Amino acid sequence: MLTLYGQEIESRLLLGTARYPSPEILRQSVLASKAGILTVSLRRETAGGKGGGVFFHLIRELGVRLLPNTAGCHSAREAVLTAKMAREVFGTDWIKLEVIGDHDTLAPDVFELVEAARILASEGFKVFPYTTEDMGVGEKLLAAGCEVLMPWCAPIGTARGPVNAAALKSYRSHFQGVPLIVDAGIGRPSHAAFVMELGFDAVLLNTAVAGAGNPVDMASAFADAIEAGRQGFLAGLLEPRDMAVPSTPVIGKAVFS
């Protein structure tokens, strides 16, 4: 069971709700993924006018915990304002905090991110910060009041998977006891299984499912991959070896002259 800010979540898959071909495919994908948390952008949906109301109705009908996000924000001030609006609309103090610093890579502005996290945590928000795999930034986010960290494994929407596996492994080792969710850059179920095998607690996806040829089947595939990766980690994975090791014992083998 995944525990985030004192709340138990059955699934270790967090699913985004943007860019699906239709509301019905979104609904089916959520059900197939068995996601425990759905992320939703207040800015994007409210900009759609009447369509936003239909979207919110569909999301609420699914009965899954919502995690509003501050997607599209480029400063601490903007992110804090968006978070406060989201709290009013969705009735939750959970917020996925995004403060983008670069238009091309959509990398977080870690300076503004830490400042926004500090302000929001002081006002009672449960902050889920989208960050890099920089451990120094992670420490500052924890000091600001975050109890969860969400490092990327590649830029948003690139589907490249873990581009710096060594850094992610070090990140997991450094922040023992802190819930860690890999957010952004995952493109295949095998990517999700890999980071779960490293010991990460959950994975947040959007484009990898919404942009697939069959989003519903892809959502199901990710659900299985994440569960398999988690079970593999708990079972104790073999570390790679430089030399071959026989799987069949040589003691007691037949001797021929």
PDB file of C-alpha atoms in Angstrom:
ATOM      1  CA  MET A   1       0.000   0.000   0.000  1.00  0.00           C
ATOM      2  CA  LEU A   2       1.321   3.421  -0.987  1.00  0.00           C
ATOM      3  CA  THR A   3       1.089   6.083   1.729  1.00  0.00           C
ATOM      4  CA  LEU A   4       1.207   9.763   0.725  1.00  0.00           C
ATOM      5  CA  TYR A   5       0.694  12.513   3.291  1.00  0.00           C
ATOM      6  CA  GLY A   6      -0.908  10.010   5.626  1.00  0.00           C
ATOM      7  CA  GLN A   7      -3.369   8.703   3.010  1.00  0.00           C
ATOM      8  CA  GLU A   8      -3.235   5.098   1.812  1.00  0.00           C
ATOM      9  CA  ILE A   9      -3.458   4.644  -1.960  1.00  0.00           C
ATOM     10  CA  GLU A  10      -3.960   1.149  -3.368  1.00  0.00           C
ATOM     11  CA  SER A  11      -2.393   1.754  -6.802  1.00  0.00           C
ATOM     12  CA  ARG A  12       1.163   2.893  -7.497  1.00  0.00           C
ATOM     13  CA  LEU A  13       0.149   4.401 -10.830  1.00  0.00           C
ATOM     14  CA  LEU A  14      -0.775   8.086 -11.058  1.00  0.00           C
ATOM     15  CA  LEU A  15      -2.399   8.947 -14.372  1.00  0.00           C
ATOM     16  CA  GLY A  16      -2.677  12.259 -16.186  1.00  0.00           C
ATOM     17  CA  THR A  17      -5.928  13.233 -17.898  1.00  0.00           C
ATOM     18  CA  ALA A  18      -4.757  15.377 -20.840  1.00  0.00           C
ATOM     19  CA  ARG A  19      -4.669  14.694 -24.593  1.00  0.00           C
ATOM     20  CA  TYR A  20      -6.938  11.632 -24.758  1.00  0.00           C
ATOM     21  CA  PRO A  21      -8.789  11.132 -28.071  1.00  0.00           C
ATOM     22  CA  SER A  22     -12.186  11.335 -26.352  1.00  0.00           C
ATOM     23  CA  PRO A  23     -13.755  11.475 -22.881  1.00  0.00           C
ATOM     24  CA  GLU A  24     -14.888   7.871 -23.241  1.00  0.00           C
ATOM     25  CA  ILE A  25     -11.370   6.650 -24.016  1.00  0.00           C
ATOM     26  CA  LEU A  26     -10.133   8.608 -21.007  1.00  0.00           C
ATOM     27  CA  ARG A  27     -12.739   6.908 -18.829  1.00  0.00           C
ATOM     28  CA  GLN A  28     -11.858   3.444 -20.094  1.00  0.00           C
ATOM     29  CA  SER A  29      -8.129   4.112 -19.727  1.00  0.00           C
ATOM     30  CA  VAL A  30      -8.525   5.191 -16.106  1.00  0.00           C
ATOM     31  CA  LEU A  31     -10.473   2.038 -15.333  1.00  0.00           C
ATOM     32  CA  ALA A  32      -7.937  -0.172 -17.135  1.00  0.00           C
ATOM     33  CA  SER A  33      -5.011   1.464 -15.329  1.00  0.00           C
ATOM     34  CA  LYS A  34      -6.590   1.030 -11.888  1.00  0.00           C
ATOM     35  CA  ALA A  35      -4.914   4.354 -11.094  1.00  0.00           C
ATOM     36  CA  GLY A  36      -5.196   5.535  -7.507  1.00  0.00           C
ATOM     37  CA  ILE A  37      -4.698   9.210  -8.342  1.00  0.00           C
ATOM     38  CA  LEU A  38      -5.580  11.350 -11.365  1.00  0.00           C
ATOM     39  CA  THR A  39      -3.797  14.591 -12.149  1.00  0.00           C
ATOM     40  CA  VAL A  40      -5.731  17.441 -13.692  1.00  0.00           C
ATOM     41  CA  SER A  41      -4.731  20.892 -14.872  1.00  0.00           C
ATOM     42  CA  LEU A  42      -7.058  23.609 -13.639  1.00  0.00           C
ATOM     43  CA  ARG A  43      -5.788  26.091 -16.234  1.00  0.00           C
ATOM     44  CA  ARG A  44      -6.246  23.854 -19.267  1.00  0.00           C
ATOM     45  CA  GLU A  45      -9.714  22.615 -18.415  1.00  0.00           C
ATOM     46  CA  THR A  46     -11.219  25.895 -17.279  1.00  0.00           C
ATOM     47  CA  ALA A  47      -9.941  27.498 -20.481  1.00  0.00           C
ATOM     48  CA  GLY A  48     -12.244  25.187 -22.409  1.00  0.00           C
ATOM     49  CA  GLY A  49     -15.408  26.983 -21.343  1.00  0.00           C
ATOM     50  CA  LYS A  50     -18.417  24.673 -21.172  1.00  0.00           C
ATOM     51  CA  GLY A  51     -16.222  21.693 -22.004  1.00  0.00           C
ATOM     52  CA  GLY A  52     -14.474  22.060 -18.684  1.00  0.00           C
ATOM     53  CA  GLY A  53     -17.703  21.328 -16.808  1.00  0.00           C
ATOM     54  CA  VAL A  54     -18.222  18.104 -18.751  1.00  0.00           C
ATOM     55  CA  PHE A  55     -14.657  17.067 -18.052  1.00  0.00           C
ATOM     56  CA  PHE A  56     -14.925  17.726 -14.306  1.00  0.00           C
ATOM     57  CA  HIS A  57     -18.184  15.748 -14.159  1.00  0.00           C
ATOM     58  CA  LEU A  58     -16.528  12.761 -15.850  1.00  0.00           C
ATOM     59  CA  ILE A  59     -13.528  12.877 -13.530  1.00  0.00           C
ATOM     60  CA  ARG A  60     -15.668  13.035 -10.400  1.00  0.00           C
ATOM     61  CA  GLU A  61     -17.804  10.123 -11.611  1.00  0.00           C
ATOM     62  CA  LEU A  62     -14.702   7.915 -11.721  1.00  0.00           C
ATOM     63  CA  GLY A  63     -14.341   8.246  -7.952  1.00  0.00           C
ATOM     64  CA  VAL A  64     -10.532   8.496  -8.045  1.00  0.00           C
ATOM     65  CA  ARG A  65      -8.577  10.898  -5.826  1.00  0.00           C
ATOM     66  CA  LEU A  66      -7.636  14.061  -7.713  1.00  0.00           C
ATOM     67  CA  LEU A  67      -4.267  15.758  -7.726  1.00  0.00           C
ATOM     68  CA  PRO A  68      -4.630  19.207  -9.360  1.00  0.00           C
ATOM     69  CA  ASN A  69      -1.450  20.580 -10.900  1.00  0.00           C
ATOM     70  CA  THR A  70       0.000  23.961 -11.718  1.00  0.00           C
ATOM     71  CA  ALA A  71       0.957  23.063 -15.287  1.00  0.00           C
ATOM     72  CA  GLY A  72       1.951  26.041 -17.417  1.00  0.00           C
ATOM     73  CA  CYS A  73       3.178  28.192 -14.533  1.00  0.00           C
ATOM     74  CA  HIS A  74       6.561  29.909 -14.857  1.00  0.00           C
ATOM     75  CA  SER A  75       6.955  31.633 -11.511  1.00  0.00           C
ATOM     76  CA  ALA A  76       6.357  30.925  -7.850  1.00  0.00           C
ATOM     77  CA  ARG A  77       3.742  33.657  -7.685  1.00  0.00           C
ATOM     78  CA  GLU A  78       1.806  32.231 -10.630  1.00  0.00           C
ATOM     79  CA  ALA A  79       1.983  28.681  -9.247  1.00  0.00           C
ATOM     80  CA  VAL A  80       0.799  29.716  -5.789  1.00  0.00           C
ATOM     81  CA  LEU A  81      -2.189  31.568  -7.251  1.00  0.00           C
ATOM     82  CA  THR A  82      -3.109  28.580  -9.439  1.00  0.00           C
ATOM     83  CA  ALA A  83      -2.814  26.212  -6.482  1.00  0.00           C
ATOM     84  CA  LYS A  84      -5.171  28.341  -4.401  1.00  0.00           C
ATOM     85  CA  MET A  85      -7.703  28.398  -7.233  1.00  0.00           C
ATOM     86  CA  ALA A  86      -7.414  24.619  -7.591  1.00  0.00           C
ATOM     87  CA  ARG A  87      -8.068  24.145  -3.886  1.00  0.00           C
ATOM     88  CA  GLU A  88     -11.315  26.073  -4.226  1.00  0.00           C
ATOM     89  CA  VAL A  89     -12.446  24.222  -7.352  1.00  0.00           C
ATOM     90  CA  PHE A  90     -11.536  20.680  -6.338  1.00  0.00           C
ATOM     91  CA  GLY A  91     -11.848  20.897  -2.573  1.00  0.00           C
ATOM     92  CA  THR A  92      -8.416  19.387  -1.887  1.00  0.00           C
ATOM     93  CA  ASP A  93      -5.188  20.702  -0.426  1.00  0.00           C
ATOM     94  CA  TRP A  94      -3.146  18.246  -2.512  1.00  0.00           C
ATOM     95  CA  ILE A  95      -1.270  19.970  -5.331  1.00  0.00           C
ATOM     96  CA  LYS A  96       1.214  18.809  -7.956  1.00  0.00           C
ATOM     97  CA  LEU A  97       3.596  21.729  -8.144  1.00  0.00           C
ATOM     98  CA  GLU A  98       5.087  22.554 -11.543  1.00  0.00           C
ATOM     99  CA  VAL A  99       7.115  25.697 -12.156  1.00  0.00           C
ATOM    100  CA  ILE A 100       8.626  25.545 -15.635  1.00  0.00           C
ATOM    101  CA  GLY A 101      11.887  27.332 -16.347  1.00  0.00           C
ATOM    102  CA  ASP A 102      12.729  26.318 -19.916  1.00  0.00           C
ATOM    103  CA  HIS A 103      10.321  26.272 -22.851  1.00  0.00           C
ATOM    104  CA  ASP A 104      12.237  23.689 -24.884  1.00  0.00           C
ATOM    105  CA  THR A 105      12.906  21.044 -22.240  1.00  0.00           C
ATOM    106  CA  LEU A 106      10.045  21.950 -19.873  1.00  0.00           C
ATOM    107  CA  ALA A 107      12.604  21.559 -17.107  1.00  0.00           C
ATOM    108  CA  PRO A 108      11.550  22.905 -13.717  1.00  0.00           C
ATOM    109  CA  ASP A 109      12.853  26.237 -12.461  1.00  0.00           C
ATOM    110  CA  VAL A 110      14.184  24.809  -9.213  1.00  0.00           C
ATOM    111  CA  PHE A 111      14.641  28.201  -7.539  1.00  0.00           C
ATOM    112  CA  GLU A 112      11.033  29.258  -8.109  1.00  0.00           C
ATOM    113  CA  LEU A 113       9.903  25.695  -7.339  1.00  0.00           C
ATOM    114  CA  VAL A 114      11.439  25.692  -3.863  1.00  0.00           C
ATOM    115  CA  GLU A 115      10.006  29.135  -3.111  1.00  0.00           C
ATOM    116  CA  ALA A 116       6.526  28.100  -4.240  1.00  0.00           C
ATOM    117  CA  ALA A 117       6.760  24.880  -2.206  1.00  0.00           C
ATOM    118  CA  ARG A 118       7.713  26.855   0.898  1.00  0.00           C
ATOM    119  CA  ILE A 119       4.759  29.219   0.534  1.00  0.00           C
ATOM    120  CA  LEU A 120       2.225  26.492  -0.217  1.00  0.00           C
ATOM    121  CA  ALA A 121       3.387  24.182   2.578  1.00  0.00           C
ATOM    122  CA  SER A 122       3.131  27.068   5.046  1.00  0.00           C
ATOM    123  CA  GLU A 123      -0.481  27.540   3.957  1.00  0.00           C
ATOM    124  CA  GLY A 124      -1.466  23.929   4.516  1.00  0.00           C
ATOM    125  CA  PHE A 125      -0.982  22.457   1.059  1.00  0.00           C
ATOM    126  CA  LYS A 126       0.276  18.901   0.586  1.00  0.00           C
ATOM    127  CA  VAL A 127       2.846  19.558  -2.122  1.00  0.00           C
ATOM    128  CA  PHE A 128       3.960  17.068  -4.788  1.00  0.00           C
ATOM    129  CA  PRO A 129       6.871  18.871  -6.489  1.00  0.00           C
ATOM    130  CA  TYR A 130       7.890  18.039 -10.057  1.00  0.00           C
ATOM    131  CA  THR A 131      11.662  18.337  -9.907  1.00  0.00           C
ATOM    132  CA  THR A 132      14.934  17.087 -11.373  1.00  0.00           C
ATOM    133  CA  GLU A 133      17.051  14.274  -9.976  1.00  0.00           C
ATOM    134  CA  ASP A 134      19.334  16.805  -8.260  1.00  0.00           C
ATOM    135  CA  MET A 135      19.645  15.673  -4.637  1.00  0.00           C
ATOM    136  CA  GLY A 136      20.495  19.166  -3.390  1.00  0.00           C
ATOM    137  CA  VAL A 137      17.204  20.487  -4.741  1.00  0.00           C
ATOM    138  CA  GLY A 138      15.433  17.527  -3.197  1.00  0.00           C
ATOM    139  CA  GLU A 139      16.850  18.390   0.217  1.00  0.00           C
ATOM    140  CA  LYS A 140      15.653  21.984  -0.115  1.00  0.00           C
ATOM    141  CA  LEU A 141      12.169  20.820  -1.082  1.00  0.00           C
ATOM    142  CA  LEU A 142      11.980  18.616   1.997  1.00  0.00           C
ATOM    143  CA  ALA A 143      13.172  21.518   4.142  1.00  0.00           C
ATOM    144  CA  ALA A 144      10.453  23.680   2.561  1.00  0.00           C
ATOM    145  CA  GLY A 145       7.800  21.275   3.841  1.00  0.00           C
ATOM    146  CA  CYS A 146       7.353  18.683   1.087  1.00  0.00           C
ATOM    147  CA  GLU A 147       6.910  15.068   2.190  1.00  0.00           C
ATOM    148  CA  VAL A 148       6.994  13.629  -1.344  1.00  0.00           C
ATOM    149  CA  LEU A 149       9.482  14.163  -4.195  1.00  0.00           C
ATOM    150  CA  MET A 150       8.749  13.671  -7.894  1.00  0.00           C
ATOM    151  CA  PRO A 151      11.953  13.585  -9.961  1.00  0.00           C
ATOM    152  CA  TRP A 152      11.812  13.320 -13.725  1.00  0.00           C
ATOM    153  CA  CYS A 153      13.565  10.589 -15.694  1.00  0.00           C
ATOM    154  CA  ALA A 154      13.490  12.581 -18.951  1.00  0.00           C
ATOM    155  CA  PRO A 155      11.849  15.773 -20.246  1.00  0.00           C
ATOM    156  CA  ILE A 156       8.037  15.806 -20.310  1.00  0.00           C
ATOM    157  CA  GLY A 157       6.490  13.949 -23.222  1.00  0.00           C
ATOM    158  CA  THR A 158       9.767  12.721 -24.727  1.00  0.00           C
ATOM    159  CA  ALA A 159       9.119   9.014 -23.962  1.00  0.00           C
ATOM    160  CA  ARG A 160      12.893   8.522 -23.649  1.00  0.00           C
ATOM    161  CA  GLY A 161      12.748   6.658 -20.365  1.00  0.00           C
ATOM    162  CA  PRO A 162      15.471   6.868 -17.700  1.00  0.00           C
ATOM    163  CA  VAL A 163      18.258   8.869 -19.351  1.00  0.00           C
ATOM    164  CA  ASN A 164      20.357   8.871 -16.168  1.00  0.00           C
ATOM    165  CA  ALA A 165      19.656   5.603 -14.409  1.00  0.00           C
ATOM    166  CA  ALA A 166      22.673   5.991 -12.133  1.00  0.00           C
ATOM    167  CA  ALA A 167      21.386   9.333 -10.848  1.00  0.00           C
ATOM    168  CA  LEU A 168      17.938   7.887 -10.185  1.00  0.00           C
ATOM    169  CA  LYS A 169      19.455   4.963  -8.310  1.00  0.00           C
ATOM    170  CA  SER A 170      21.510   7.362  -6.177  1.00  0.00           C
ATOM    171  CA  TYR A 171      18.427   9.514  -5.593  1.00  0.00           C
ATOM    172  CA  ARG A 172      16.489   6.538  -4.286  1.00  0.00           C
ATOM    173  CA  SER A 173      19.363   5.494  -2.039  1.00  0.00           C
ATOM    174  CA  HIS A 174      19.822   9.018  -0.677  1.00  0.00           C
ATOM    175  CA  PHE A 175      16.185   9.690   0.179  1.00  0.00           C
ATOM    176  CA  GLN A 176      15.410   6.548   2.108  1.00  0.00           C
ATOM    177  CA  GLY A 177      12.014   6.682   3.749  1.00  0.00           C
ATOM    178  CA  VAL A 178      10.774   9.506   1.512  1.00  0.00           C
ATOM    179  CA  PRO A 179       8.005   8.597  -0.987  1.00  0.00           C
ATOM    180  CA  LEU A 180       9.486   9.053  -4.466  1.00  0.00           C
ATOM    181  CA  ILE A 181       7.373   9.189  -7.616  1.00  0.00           C
ATOM    182  CA  VAL A 182       9.000   9.221 -11.043  1.00  0.00           C
ATOM    183  CA  ASP A 183       7.268  11.917 -13.074  1.00  0.00           C
ATOM    184  CA  ALA A 184       7.826  12.714 -16.768  1.00  0.00           C
ATOM    185  CA  GLY A 185       9.700  11.036 -19.602  1.00  0.00           C
ATOM    186  CA  ILE A 186       8.411   7.480 -19.323  1.00  0.00           C
ATOM    187  CA  GLY A 187       7.355   6.091 -22.681  1.00  0.00           C
ATOM    188  CA  ARG A 188       7.096   2.318 -22.344  1.00  0.00           C
ATOM    189  CA  PRO A 189       5.896  -0.179 -19.757  1.00  0.00           C
ATOM    190  CA  SER A 190       9.473  -1.465 -19.527  1.00  0.00           C
ATOM    191  CA  HIS A 191      10.604   2.017 -18.428  1.00  0.00           C
ATOM    192  CA  ALA A 192       8.060   1.969 -15.626  1.00  0.00           C
ATOM    193  CA  ALA A 193       9.079  -1.526 -14.530  1.00  0.00           C
ATOM    194  CA  PHE A 194      12.730  -0.443 -14.499  1.00  0.00           C
ATOM    195  CA  VAL A 195      12.271   2.522 -12.159  1.00  0.00           C
ATOM    196  CA  MET A 196      10.043   0.470  -9.886  1.00  0.00           C
ATOM    197  CA  GLU A 197      12.799  -2.162  -9.717  1.00  0.00           C
ATOM    198  CA  LEU A 198      15.108   0.619  -8.475  1.00  0.00           C
ATOM    199  CA  GLY A 199      12.802   1.019  -5.499  1.00  0.00           C
ATOM    200  CA  PHE A 200      10.741   4.043  -6.488  1.00  0.00           C
ATOM    201  CA  ASP A 201       7.318   4.114  -4.899  1.00  0.00           C
ATOM    202  CA  ALA A 202       5.139   5.058  -7.859  1.00  0.00           C
ATOM    203  CA  VAL A 203       5.065   6.364 -11.419  1.00  0.00           C
ATOM    204  CA  LEU A 204       3.121   9.275 -12.909  1.00  0.00           C
ATOM    205  CA  LEU A 205       2.177   8.960 -16.585  1.00  0.00           C
ATOM    206  CA  ASN A 206       0.190  10.881 -19.157  1.00  0.00           C
ATOM    207  CA  THR A 207       1.524  11.052 -22.712  1.00  0.00           C
ATOM    208  CA  ALA A 208       2.672   7.424 -22.763  1.00  0.00           C
ATOM    209  CA  VAL A 209      -0.938   6.312 -22.344  1.00  0.00           C
ATOM    210  CA  ALA A 210      -2.936   9.127 -23.942  1.00  0.00           C
ATOM    211  CA  GLY A 211      -0.718   9.180 -27.037  1.00  0.00           C
ATOM    212  CA  ALA A 212      -0.625   5.420 -27.579  1.00  0.00           C
ATOM    213  CA  GLY A 213      -2.320   3.723 -30.523  1.00  0.00           C
ATOM    214  CA  ASN A 214      -4.660   2.053 -28.049  1.00  0.00           C
ATOM    215  CA  PRO A 215      -4.671   4.048 -24.799  1.00  0.00           C
ATOM    216  CA  VAL A 216      -6.880   1.561 -22.954  1.00  0.00           C
ATOM    217  CA  ASP A 217      -4.604  -1.410 -23.619  1.00  0.00           C
ATOM    218  CA  MET A 218      -1.538   0.707 -22.872  1.00  0.00           C
ATOM    219  CA  ALA A 219      -3.000   1.770 -19.539  1.00  0.00           C
ATOM    220  CA  SER A 220      -3.486  -1.887 -18.631  1.00  0.00           C
ATOM    221  CA  ALA A 221       0.072  -2.713 -19.732  1.00  0.00           C
ATOM    222  CA  PHE A 222       1.504   0.011 -17.502  1.00  0.00           C
ATOM    223  CA  ALA A 223      -0.539  -1.202 -14.553  1.00  0.00           C
ATOM    224  CA  ASP A 224       0.940  -4.701 -14.950  1.00  0.00           C
ATOM    225  CA  ALA A 225       4.485  -3.384 -15.491  1.00  0.00           C
ATOM    226  CA  ILE A 226       4.432  -1.226 -12.380  1.00  0.00           C
ATOM    227  CA  GLU A 227       3.152  -4.086 -10.255  1.00  0.00           C
ATOM    228  CA  ALA A 228       5.780  -6.450 -11.699  1.00  0.00           C
ATOM    229  CA  GLY A 229       8.573  -3.952 -11.064  1.00  0.00           C
ATOM    230  CA  ARG A 230       7.466  -3.455  -7.480  1.00  0.00           C
ATOM    231  CA  GLN A 231       7.278  -7.196  -6.829  1.00  0.00           C
ATOM    232  CA  GLY A 232      10.715  -7.659  -8.350  1.00  0.00           C
ATOM    233  CA  PHE A 233      12.191  -4.985  -6.084  1.00  0.00           C
ATOM    234  CA  LEU A 234      10.617  -6.505  -2.978  1.00  0.00           C
ATOM    235  CA  ALA A 235      11.750 -10.007  -3.962  1.00  0.00           C
ATOM    236  CA  GLY A 236      15.400  -8.917  -4.193  1.00  0.00           C
ATOM    237  CA  LEU A 237      16.912  -8.580  -7.638  1.00  0.00           C
ATOM    238  CA  LEU A 238      20.219 -10.137  -8.636  1.00  0.00           C
ATOM    239  CA  GLU A 239      22.946  -7.582  -9.323  1.00  0.00           C
ATOM    240  CA  PRO A 240      24.813  -7.868 -12.651  1.00  0.00           C
ATOM    241  CA  ARG A 241      28.038  -9.913 -12.558  1.00  0.00           C
ATOM    242  CA  ASP A 242      31.236  -9.723 -14.578  1.00  0.00           C
ATOM    243  CA  MET A 243      31.769 -13.489 -14.658  1.00  0.00           C
ATOM    244  CA  ALA A 244      29.468 -16.304 -15.627  1.00  0.00           C
ATOM    245  CA  VAL A 245      28.038 -18.379 -12.799  1.00  0.00           C
ATOM    246  CA  PRO A 246      26.724 -21.891 -13.606  1.00  0.00           C
ATOM    247  CA  SER A 247      23.062 -22.367 -12.815  1.00  0.00           C
ATOM    248  CA  THR A 248      23.511 -26.150 -12.608  1.00  0.00           C
ATOM    249  CA  PRO A 249      25.743 -27.422  -9.751  1.00  0.00           C
ATOM    250  CA  VAL A 250      28.833 -29.364 -10.808  1.00  0.00           C
ATOM    251  CA  ILE A 251      29.044 -31.415  -7.595  1.00  0.00           C
ATOM    252  CA  GLY A 252      27.693 -34.906  -8.116  1.00  0.00           C
ATOM    253  CA  LYS A 253      27.773 -34.820 -11.889  1.00  0.00           C
ATOM    254  CA  ALA A 254      28.416 -38.024 -13.793  1.00  0.00           C
ATOM    255  CA  VAL A 255      32.102 -38.828 -14.459  1.00  0.00           C
ATOM    256  CA  PHE A 256      33.112 -40.442 -17.719  1.00  0.00           C
ATOM    257  CA  SER A 257      36.533 -41.903 -18.384  1.00  0.00           C
TER     258      SER A 257
END
